[in-house]
mmCIF file of C-alpha atoms in Angstrom:
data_model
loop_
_atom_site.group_PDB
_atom_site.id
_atom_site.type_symbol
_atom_site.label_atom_id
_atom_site.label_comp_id
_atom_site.label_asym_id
_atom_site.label_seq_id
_atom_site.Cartn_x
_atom_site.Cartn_y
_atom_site.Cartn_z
ATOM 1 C CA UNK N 281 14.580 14.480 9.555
ATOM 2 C CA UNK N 282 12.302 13.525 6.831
ATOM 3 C CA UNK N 283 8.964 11.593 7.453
ATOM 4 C CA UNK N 284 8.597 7.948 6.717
ATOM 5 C CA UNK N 285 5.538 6.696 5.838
ATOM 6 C CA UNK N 286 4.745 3.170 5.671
ATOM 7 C CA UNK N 287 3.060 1.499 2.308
ATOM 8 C CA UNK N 288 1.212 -2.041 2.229
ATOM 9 C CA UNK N 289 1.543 -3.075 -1.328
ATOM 10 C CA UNK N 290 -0.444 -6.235 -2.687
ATOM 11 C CA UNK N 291 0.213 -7.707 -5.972
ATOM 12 C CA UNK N 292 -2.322 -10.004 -7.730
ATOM 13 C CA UNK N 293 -1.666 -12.366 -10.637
ATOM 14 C CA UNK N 294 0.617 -11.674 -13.474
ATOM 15 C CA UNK N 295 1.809 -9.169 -10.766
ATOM 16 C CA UNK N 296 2.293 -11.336 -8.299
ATOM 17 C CA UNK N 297 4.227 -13.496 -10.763
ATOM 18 C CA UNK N 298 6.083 -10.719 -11.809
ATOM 19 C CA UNK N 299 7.062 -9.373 -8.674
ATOM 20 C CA UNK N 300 7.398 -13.296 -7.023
ATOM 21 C CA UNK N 301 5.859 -11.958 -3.950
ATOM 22 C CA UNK N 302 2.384 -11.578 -3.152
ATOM 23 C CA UNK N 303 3.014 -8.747 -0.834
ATOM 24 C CA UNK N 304 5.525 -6.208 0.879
ATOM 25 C CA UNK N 305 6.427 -3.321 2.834
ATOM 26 C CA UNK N 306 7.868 -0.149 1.994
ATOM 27 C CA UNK N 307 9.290 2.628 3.624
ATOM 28 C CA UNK N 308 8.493 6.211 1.398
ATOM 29 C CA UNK N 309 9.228 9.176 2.318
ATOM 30 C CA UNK N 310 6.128 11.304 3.308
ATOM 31 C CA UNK N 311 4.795 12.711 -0.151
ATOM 32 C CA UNK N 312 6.065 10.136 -2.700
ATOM 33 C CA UNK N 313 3.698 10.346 -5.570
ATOM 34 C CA UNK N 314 2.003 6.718 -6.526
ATOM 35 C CA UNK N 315 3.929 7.550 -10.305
ATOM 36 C CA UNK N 316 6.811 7.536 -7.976
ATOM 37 C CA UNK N 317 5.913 4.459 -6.045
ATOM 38 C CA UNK N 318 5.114 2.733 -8.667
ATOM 39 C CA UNK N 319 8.259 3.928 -10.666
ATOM 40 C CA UNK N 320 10.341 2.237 -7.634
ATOM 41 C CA UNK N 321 8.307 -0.873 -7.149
ATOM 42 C CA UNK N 322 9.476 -1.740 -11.160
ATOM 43 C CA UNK N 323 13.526 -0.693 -10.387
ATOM 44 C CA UNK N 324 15.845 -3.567 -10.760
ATOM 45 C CA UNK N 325 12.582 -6.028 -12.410
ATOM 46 C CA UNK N 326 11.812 -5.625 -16.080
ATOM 47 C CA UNK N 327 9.123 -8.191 -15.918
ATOM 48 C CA UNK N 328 7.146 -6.338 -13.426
ATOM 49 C CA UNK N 329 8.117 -3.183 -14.700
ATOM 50 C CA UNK N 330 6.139 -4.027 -17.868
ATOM 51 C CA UNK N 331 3.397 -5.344 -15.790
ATOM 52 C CA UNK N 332 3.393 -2.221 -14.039
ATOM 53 C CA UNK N 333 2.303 0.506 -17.261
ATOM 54 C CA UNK N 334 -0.949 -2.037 -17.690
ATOM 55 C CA UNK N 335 -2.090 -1.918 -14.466
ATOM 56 C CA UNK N 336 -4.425 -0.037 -12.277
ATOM 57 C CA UNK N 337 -4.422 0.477 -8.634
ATOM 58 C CA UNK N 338 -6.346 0.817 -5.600
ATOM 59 C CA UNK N 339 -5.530 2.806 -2.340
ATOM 60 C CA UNK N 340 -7.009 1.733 0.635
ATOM 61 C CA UNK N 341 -9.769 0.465 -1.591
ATOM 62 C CA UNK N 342 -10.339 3.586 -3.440
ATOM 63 C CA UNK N 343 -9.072 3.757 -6.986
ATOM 64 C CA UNK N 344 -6.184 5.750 -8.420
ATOM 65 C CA UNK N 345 -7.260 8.089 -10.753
ATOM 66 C CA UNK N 346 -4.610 10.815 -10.567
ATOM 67 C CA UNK N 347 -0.936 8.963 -10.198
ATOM 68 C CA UNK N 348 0.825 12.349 -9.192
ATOM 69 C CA UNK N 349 -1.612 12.490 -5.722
ATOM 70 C CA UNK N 350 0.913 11.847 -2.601
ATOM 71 C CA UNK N 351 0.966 9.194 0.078
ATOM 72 C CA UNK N 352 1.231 10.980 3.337
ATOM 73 C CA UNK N 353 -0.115 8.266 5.569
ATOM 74 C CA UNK N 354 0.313 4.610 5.802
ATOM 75 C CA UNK N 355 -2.217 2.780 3.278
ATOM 76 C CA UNK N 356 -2.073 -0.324 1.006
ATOM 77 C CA UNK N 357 -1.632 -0.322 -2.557
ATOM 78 C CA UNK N 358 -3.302 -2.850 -4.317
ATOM 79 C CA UNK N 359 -1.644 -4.000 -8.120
ATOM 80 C CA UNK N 360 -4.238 -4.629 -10.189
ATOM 81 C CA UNK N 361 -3.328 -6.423 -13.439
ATOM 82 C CA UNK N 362 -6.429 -6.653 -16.679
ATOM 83 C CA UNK N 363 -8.252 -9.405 -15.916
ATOM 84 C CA UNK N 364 -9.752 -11.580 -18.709
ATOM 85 C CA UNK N 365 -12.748 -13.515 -18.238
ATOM 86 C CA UNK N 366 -16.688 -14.148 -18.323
#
């Protein structure tokens, strides 16, 4: 039987447009890569998709600097779109 691990994922503006949720739950299996995750959260929605390649991300809080690192415990991924502003 193959590990489950559970994954908080948080979307915030355009991305929350995109996805038309601000929030949800998936199952992975243990050792998904985030590139993987993130390759799965964009199936099926063009529109986020696209808002997917300009984003960054944040797990538990920490930033994602190497997309290939695995998720082997339950954390939350936050979707981080460019902000503008001043």
């Amino acid at each position: 039987m193959t590990a489950t691990v559970e994954v908080t994922v948080r979307y915030f503006a355009a991305a929350a447009a995109a996805a038309g949720v601000e929030t949800e739950t998936l199952g992975l299996k243990s050792g998904t890569t985030i590139e993987e995750l993130v390759g799965r959260l964009g199936e099926g929605n063009p529109e986020l998709a696209r808002v997917l390649k300009r984003c960054s991300y944040l797990c538990d809080g920490i930033a994602v600097r190497d997309r290939s690192s695995a998720v082997t415990t339950p954390q939350t991924l936050d979707v981080l779109p460019p902000f503008a502003g001043g």
